[in-house]
Amino acid sequence: ASQAADQGIARPVMIEVDAEPKNPYVQQKVIYTVRVLMAAPLRDVTLSEPGINDALVHPLGQERRYETYRQGRQFQAVERQYAVQPQLSGSLKIAGPLLTGRISDPSSAGNNPRSRLFGNDPFSNLGRMFDQGRPITVRGSELTLEVRAEPTGTASPWLPAESLTLNETWAPDPPVFRVGEPVTRTITISATGLAGEQLPELAYDLPAGMKAYPERAHAETRPGNGTLLARKTVRAALI
């Protein structure tokens, strides 16, 4: 493989990895891309998930499939993207993904005695159907991110979001307060570029003579348009 790389020869199966940005702030979203390039059909394929310590990792939607070229050779590409959010500053290593499977060997059918004797043998395609292929193992490159600490003077909590909104609703709406009767207050934090685990807890600052009975906060994370969409809902009965 190293000799082929030195000569610019494209291997039949390759893994490309990339990460942007490579010097994020702590907890900032990094897009980590894994791209498997195949010049021959594969079967029984397994591809490991990103091996990362001290980071949150979330898949970003469904994998993409398309055709591309490397060194003038056509490949089928399968691309997966992940949102990686470092939890500590400093160097963060992302281990290269590991692919295992079996690759078909098109030359095997043409090298059998029947094919050499009869040329274009109509049974050669039947032989390929039962060809189990040869085992193959490919590992992608390791990447290192240089994670910066949060800037000095930033507010707490530190939320490196692409967008952030805070919304509240009441039941009844508008609220009517009577002694001993509950009024429900619901607060929703919505963020783009963060995971639900990163959204903070909220403290209630209530006037004298009022008590809050909060429910368990509910946080969720989902992919959307190449980024993360996070939401946290906090509901409490005020009496």
mmCIF file of C-alpha atoms in Angstrom:
data_model
loop_
_atom_site.group_PDB
_atom_site.id
_atom_site.type_symbol
_atom_site.label_atom_id
_atom_site.label_comp_id
_atom_site.label_asym_id
_atom_site.label_seq_id
_atom_site.Cartn_x
_atom_site.Cartn_y
_atom_site.Cartn_z
ATOM 1 C CA ALA A 1 0.000 0.000 0.000
ATOM 2 C CA SER A 2 2.810 2.423 0.824
ATOM 3 C CA GLN A 3 4.516 1.697 -2.515
ATOM 4 C CA ALA A 4 1.250 2.273 -4.362
ATOM 5 C CA ALA A 5 0.807 5.590 -2.566
ATOM 6 C CA ASP A 6 4.351 6.668 -3.495
ATOM 7 C CA GLN A 7 3.623 5.917 -7.163
ATOM 8 C CA GLY A 8 0.231 7.668 -7.110
ATOM 9 C CA ILE A 9 -1.672 4.412 -7.692
ATOM 10 C CA ALA A 10 -5.260 4.442 -6.432
ATOM 11 C CA ARG A 11 -6.029 1.367 -4.324
ATOM 12 C CA PRO A 12 -9.347 -0.473 -4.896
ATOM 13 C CA VAL A 13 -10.669 0.604 -1.468
ATOM 14 C CA MET A 14 -9.640 3.776 0.351
ATOM 15 C CA ILE A 15 -10.836 5.758 3.370
ATOM 16 C CA GLU A 16 -10.602 9.550 3.480
ATOM 17 C CA VAL A 17 -11.222 11.520 6.668
ATOM 18 C CA ASP A 18 -11.517 15.237 7.323
ATOM 19 C CA ALA A 19 -12.516 17.554 10.163
ATOM 20 C CA GLU A 20 -13.529 21.223 10.107
ATOM 21 C CA PRO A 21 -12.565 23.346 11.934
ATOM 22 C CA LYS A 22 -9.329 21.779 13.131
ATOM 23 C CA ASN A 23 -8.776 24.283 15.946
ATOM 24 C CA PRO A 24 -12.224 24.650 17.537
ATOM 25 C CA TYR A 25 -13.131 26.100 20.892
ATOM 26 C CA VAL A 26 -14.024 23.669 23.637
ATOM 27 C CA GLN A 27 -17.588 22.323 23.141
ATOM 28 C CA GLN A 28 -17.767 23.856 19.645
ATOM 29 C CA LYS A 29 -19.192 21.645 16.893
ATOM 30 C CA VAL A 30 -16.669 20.041 14.514
ATOM 31 C CA ILE A 31 -17.868 18.302 11.335
ATOM 32 C CA TYR A 32 -15.978 15.004 11.033
ATOM 33 C CA THR A 33 -16.342 13.327 7.618
ATOM 34 C CA VAL A 34 -15.578 9.690 6.761
ATOM 35 C CA ARG A 35 -15.544 8.821 3.053
ATOM 36 C CA VAL A 36 -15.170 5.221 1.810
ATOM 37 C CA LEU A 37 -14.081 4.953 -1.849
ATOM 38 C CA MET A 38 -14.651 1.633 -3.645
ATOM 39 C CA ALA A 39 -13.474 0.684 -7.127
ATOM 40 C CA ALA A 40 -14.826 -2.868 -6.753
ATOM 41 C CA PRO A 41 -17.930 -4.306 -5.054
ATOM 42 C CA LEU A 42 -17.683 -5.075 -1.327
ATOM 43 C CA ARG A 43 -19.672 -7.465 0.817
ATOM 44 C CA ASP A 44 -19.955 -8.192 4.553
ATOM 45 C CA VAL A 45 -18.736 -4.663 5.252
ATOM 46 C CA THR A 46 -18.343 -3.211 8.736
ATOM 47 C CA LEU A 47 -17.101 0.325 9.407
ATOM 48 C CA SER A 48 -16.205 1.404 12.931
ATOM 49 C CA GLU A 49 -17.603 4.535 14.544
ATOM 50 C CA PRO A 50 -15.200 7.420 15.384
ATOM 51 C CA GLY A 51 -13.010 6.510 18.358
ATOM 52 C CA ILE A 52 -12.793 9.726 20.391
ATOM 53 C CA ASN A 53 -12.289 10.319 24.108
ATOM 54 C CA ASP A 54 -13.477 13.462 25.939
ATOM 55 C CA ALA A 55 -15.954 14.465 23.226
ATOM 56 C CA LEU A 56 -19.632 14.187 22.372
ATOM 57 C CA VAL A 57 -20.263 12.438 19.034
ATOM 58 C CA HIS A 58 -23.565 12.536 17.123
ATOM 59 C CA PRO A 59 -24.235 11.190 13.586
ATOM 60 C CA LEU A 60 -25.474 13.841 11.147
ATOM 61 C CA GLY A 61 -28.309 12.229 9.228
ATOM 62 C CA GLN A 62 -28.132 9.473 6.623
ATOM 63 C CA GLU A 63 -24.996 8.492 4.727
ATOM 64 C CA ARG A 64 -24.518 9.846 1.193
ATOM 65 C CA ARG A 65 -23.704 7.730 -1.892
ATOM 66 C CA TYR A 66 -22.258 9.129 -5.113
ATOM 67 C CA GLU A 67 -19.566 8.656 -7.776
ATOM 68 C CA THR A 68 -16.198 10.420 -7.722
ATOM 69 C CA TYR A 69 -12.693 10.148 -9.220
ATOM 70 C CA ARG A 70 -9.190 9.766 -7.770
ATOM 71 C CA GLN A 71 -6.072 9.713 -10.004
ATOM 72 C CA GLY A 72 -8.368 9.422 -13.026
ATOM 73 C CA ARG A 73 -10.099 6.305 -11.643
ATOM 74 C CA GLN A 74 -13.822 6.087 -10.911
ATOM 75 C CA PHE A 75 -14.968 5.179 -7.401
ATOM 76 C CA GLN A 76 -18.267 4.614 -5.661
ATOM 77 C CA ALA A 77 -18.260 6.807 -2.531
ATOM 78 C CA VAL A 78 -20.129 6.296 0.737
ATOM 79 C CA GLU A 79 -19.875 9.314 3.032
ATOM 80 C CA ARG A 80 -20.819 9.665 6.697
ATOM 81 C CA GLN A 81 -20.654 12.826 8.789
ATOM 82 C CA TYR A 82 -20.551 13.280 12.549
ATOM 83 C CA ALA A 83 -20.761 16.261 14.884
ATOM 84 C CA VAL A 84 -17.864 16.102 17.352
ATOM 85 C CA GLN A 85 -17.877 18.438 20.360
ATOM 86 C CA PRO A 86 -14.648 18.405 22.428
ATOM 87 C CA GLN A 87 -15.196 18.647 26.163
ATOM 88 C CA LEU A 88 -11.602 19.532 27.100
ATOM 89 C CA SER A 89 -9.072 21.961 25.650
ATOM 90 C CA GLY A 90 -5.747 20.741 24.251
ATOM 91 C CA SER A 91 -4.889 18.089 21.649
ATOM 92 C CA LEU A 92 -7.755 15.749 20.773
ATOM 93 C CA LYS A 93 -6.934 12.641 18.728
ATOM 94 C CA ILE A 94 -9.538 11.010 16.487
ATOM 95 C CA ALA A 95 -8.558 7.419 15.706
ATOM 96 C CA GLY A 96 -8.874 6.417 12.060
ATOM 97 C CA PRO A 97 -11.994 4.382 11.238
ATOM 98 C CA LEU A 98 -11.509 0.685 10.467
ATOM 99 C CA LEU A 99 -13.249 -1.049 7.537
ATOM 100 C CA THR A 100 -13.379 -4.808 7.151
ATOM 101 C CA GLY A 101 -15.130 -6.827 4.457
ATOM 102 C CA ARG A 102 -14.650 -8.950 1.376
ATOM 103 C CA ILE A 103 -13.798 -7.589 -2.063
ATOM 104 C CA SER A 104 -14.663 -9.301 -5.325
ATOM 105 C CA ASP A 105 -11.742 -10.281 -7.532
ATOM 106 C CA PRO A 106 -12.846 -9.781 -11.167
ATOM 107 C CA SER A 107 -9.674 -11.434 -12.478
ATOM 108 C CA SER A 108 -10.403 -14.747 -10.796
ATOM 109 C CA ALA A 109 -13.152 -15.681 -13.270
ATOM 110 C CA GLY A 110 -10.915 -14.924 -16.262
ATOM 111 C CA ASN A 111 -8.038 -17.045 -14.949
ATOM 112 C CA ASN A 112 -9.875 -20.325 -14.591
ATOM 113 C CA PRO A 113 -9.144 -23.075 -17.169
ATOM 114 C CA ARG A 114 -12.642 -23.043 -18.664
ATOM 115 C CA SER A 115 -12.413 -19.295 -19.365
ATOM 116 C CA ARG A 116 -8.982 -19.676 -20.986
ATOM 117 C CA LEU A 117 -10.226 -22.498 -23.211
ATOM 118 C CA PHE A 118 -13.601 -21.145 -24.274
ATOM 119 C CA GLY A 119 -13.053 -17.381 -24.110
ATOM 120 C CA ASN A 120 -16.290 -15.528 -23.348
ATOM 121 C CA ASP A 121 -17.805 -18.279 -21.214
ATOM 122 C CA PRO A 122 -21.533 -17.742 -20.476
ATOM 123 C CA PHE A 123 -20.998 -19.521 -17.161
ATOM 124 C CA SER A 124 -18.341 -17.061 -15.969
ATOM 125 C CA ASN A 125 -20.948 -14.675 -14.540
ATOM 126 C CA LEU A 126 -22.449 -17.606 -12.655
ATOM 127 C CA GLY A 127 -19.055 -18.197 -11.097
ATOM 128 C CA ARG A 128 -18.895 -14.596 -9.937
ATOM 129 C CA MET A 129 -22.227 -15.017 -8.160
ATOM 130 C CA PHE A 130 -20.632 -17.621 -5.904
ATOM 131 C CA ASP A 131 -17.341 -15.746 -5.542
ATOM 132 C CA GLN A 132 -16.962 -14.966 -1.831
ATOM 133 C CA GLY A 133 -14.113 -12.555 -2.560
ATOM 134 C CA ARG A 134 -10.976 -12.033 -0.524
ATOM 135 C CA PRO A 135 -10.795 -10.429 2.936
ATOM 136 C CA ILE A 136 -9.791 -6.791 3.073
ATOM 137 C CA THR A 137 -8.977 -4.437 5.948
ATOM 138 C CA VAL A 138 -8.517 -0.681 5.505
ATOM 139 C CA ARG A 139 -7.900 1.930 8.196
ATOM 140 C CA GLY A 140 -8.297 5.678 7.772
ATOM 141 C CA SER A 141 -5.781 8.233 8.976
ATOM 142 C CA GLU A 142 -5.702 9.563 12.526
ATOM 143 C CA LEU A 143 -6.574 13.241 12.932
ATOM 144 C CA THR A 144 -5.603 15.604 15.725
ATOM 145 C CA LEU A 145 -7.632 18.662 16.717
ATOM 146 C CA GLU A 146 -6.072 21.522 18.666
ATOM 147 C CA VAL A 147 -8.924 22.566 20.950
ATOM 148 C CA ARG A 148 -8.858 26.101 22.327
ATOM 149 C CA ALA A 149 -10.139 26.988 25.782
ATOM 150 C CA GLU A 150 -13.168 29.248 25.983
ATOM 151 C CA PRO A 151 -12.209 32.920 25.573
ATOM 152 C CA THR A 152 -11.641 34.988 28.696
ATOM 153 C CA GLY A 153 -14.515 37.168 29.782
ATOM 154 C CA THR A 154 -17.243 34.978 28.284
ATOM 155 C CA ALA A 155 -20.545 34.510 30.037
ATOM 156 C CA SER A 156 -21.451 31.413 32.024
ATOM 157 C CA PRO A 157 -22.613 28.960 30.851
ATOM 158 C CA TRP A 158 -20.360 28.882 27.778
ATOM 159 C CA LEU A 159 -22.540 27.984 24.781
ATOM 160 C CA PRO A 160 -20.726 28.099 21.392
ATOM 161 C CA ALA A 161 -23.986 27.803 19.442
ATOM 162 C CA GLU A 162 -24.776 28.905 15.906
ATOM 163 C CA SER A 163 -28.096 30.237 17.175
ATOM 164 C CA LEU A 164 -29.878 30.219 20.529
ATOM 165 C CA THR A 165 -33.447 31.105 21.518
ATOM 166 C CA LEU A 166 -35.380 31.095 24.781
ATOM 167 C CA ASN A 167 -39.157 30.842 24.822
ATOM 168 C CA GLU A 168 -41.796 30.538 27.530
ATOM 169 C CA THR A 169 -45.485 29.656 27.556
ATOM 170 C CA TRP A 170 -48.111 29.649 30.292
ATOM 171 C CA ALA A 171 -51.169 27.529 31.079
ATOM 172 C CA PRO A 172 -53.561 29.200 31.402
ATOM 173 C CA ASP A 173 -52.435 31.925 29.005
ATOM 174 C CA PRO A 174 -52.381 34.652 30.144
ATOM 175 C CA PRO A 175 -51.615 33.289 33.621
ATOM 176 C CA VAL A 176 -54.103 33.932 36.418
ATOM 177 C CA PHE A 177 -52.676 33.488 39.908
ATOM 178 C CA ARG A 178 -54.927 32.468 42.805
ATOM 179 C CA VAL A 179 -53.835 31.282 46.230
ATOM 180 C CA GLY A 180 -53.356 27.504 46.256
ATOM 181 C CA GLU A 181 -54.011 26.999 42.516
ATOM 182 C CA PRO A 182 -51.194 25.923 40.148
ATOM 183 C CA VAL A 183 -50.133 27.797 37.055
ATOM 184 C CA THR A 184 -47.869 25.910 34.615
ATOM 185 C CA ARG A 185 -44.842 27.678 33.187
ATOM 186 C CA THR A 186 -42.940 26.009 30.314
ATOM 187 C CA ILE A 187 -39.506 27.266 29.238
ATOM 188 C CA THR A 188 -37.897 25.954 26.035
ATOM 189 C CA ILE A 189 -34.259 26.448 25.051
ATOM 190 C CA SER A 190 -33.576 25.838 21.334
ATOM 191 C CA ALA A 191 -30.079 25.813 19.865
ATOM 192 C CA THR A 192 -28.380 25.127 16.537
ATOM 193 C CA GLY A 193 -24.888 23.633 16.611
ATOM 194 C CA LEU A 194 -25.166 22.186 20.114
ATOM 195 C CA ALA A 195 -26.280 18.872 21.610
ATOM 196 C CA GLY A 196 -29.091 18.623 24.103
ATOM 197 C CA GLU A 197 -26.613 17.553 26.804
ATOM 198 C CA GLN A 198 -24.888 20.926 26.512
ATOM 199 C CA LEU A 199 -27.947 23.035 27.296
ATOM 200 C CA PRO A 200 -27.885 24.360 30.867
ATOM 201 C CA GLU A 201 -30.181 23.905 33.818
ATOM 202 C CA LEU A 202 -32.311 26.943 34.623
ATOM 203 C CA ALA A 203 -32.662 28.459 38.090
ATOM 204 C CA TYR A 204 -35.978 29.959 39.199
ATOM 205 C CA ASP A 205 -35.946 33.361 40.885
ATOM 206 C CA LEU A 206 -39.432 33.542 42.397
ATOM 207 C CA PRO A 207 -41.059 36.222 44.527
ATOM 208 C CA ALA A 208 -41.822 35.617 48.184
ATOM 209 C CA GLY A 209 -44.950 33.564 48.831
ATOM 210 C CA MET A 210 -44.627 31.445 45.649
ATOM 211 C CA LYS A 211 -43.251 27.909 45.273
ATOM 212 C CA ALA A 212 -42.169 26.006 42.161
ATOM 213 C CA TYR A 213 -42.674 22.282 41.586
ATOM 214 C CA PRO A 214 -40.569 21.493 38.494
ATOM 215 C CA GLU A 215 -40.863 18.366 36.383
ATOM 216 C CA ARG A 216 -37.792 16.527 35.138
ATOM 217 C CA ALA A 217 -36.208 18.520 32.284
ATOM 218 C CA HIS A 218 -36.359 16.873 28.854
ATOM 219 C CA ALA A 219 -33.455 17.361 26.392
ATOM 220 C CA GLU A 220 -33.226 16.067 22.829
ATOM 221 C CA THR A 221 -30.783 16.204 19.913
ATOM 222 C CA ARG A 222 -31.474 15.597 16.228
ATOM 223 C CA PRO A 223 -29.620 16.235 12.953
ATOM 224 C CA GLY A 224 -30.788 18.905 10.534
ATOM 225 C CA ASN A 225 -29.237 20.454 7.409
ATOM 226 C CA GLY A 226 -25.700 19.363 8.204
ATOM 227 C CA THR A 227 -25.762 20.518 11.813
ATOM 228 C CA LEU A 228 -27.254 19.643 15.206
ATOM 229 C CA LEU A 229 -30.596 20.854 16.503
ATOM 230 C CA ALA A 230 -31.023 20.758 20.283
ATOM 231 C CA ARG A 231 -33.964 21.475 22.523
ATOM 232 C CA LYS A 232 -34.471 21.452 26.272
ATOM 233 C CA THR A 233 -37.877 21.828 27.896
ATOM 234 C CA VAL A 234 -38.350 22.768 31.543
ATOM 235 C CA ARG A 235 -41.883 22.711 32.951
ATOM 236 C CA ALA A 236 -42.954 23.683 36.465
ATOM 237 C CA ALA A 237 -46.140 24.244 38.427
ATOM 238 C CA LEU A 238 -46.089 27.577 40.268
ATOM 239 C CA ILE A 239 -48.323 27.919 43.347
#
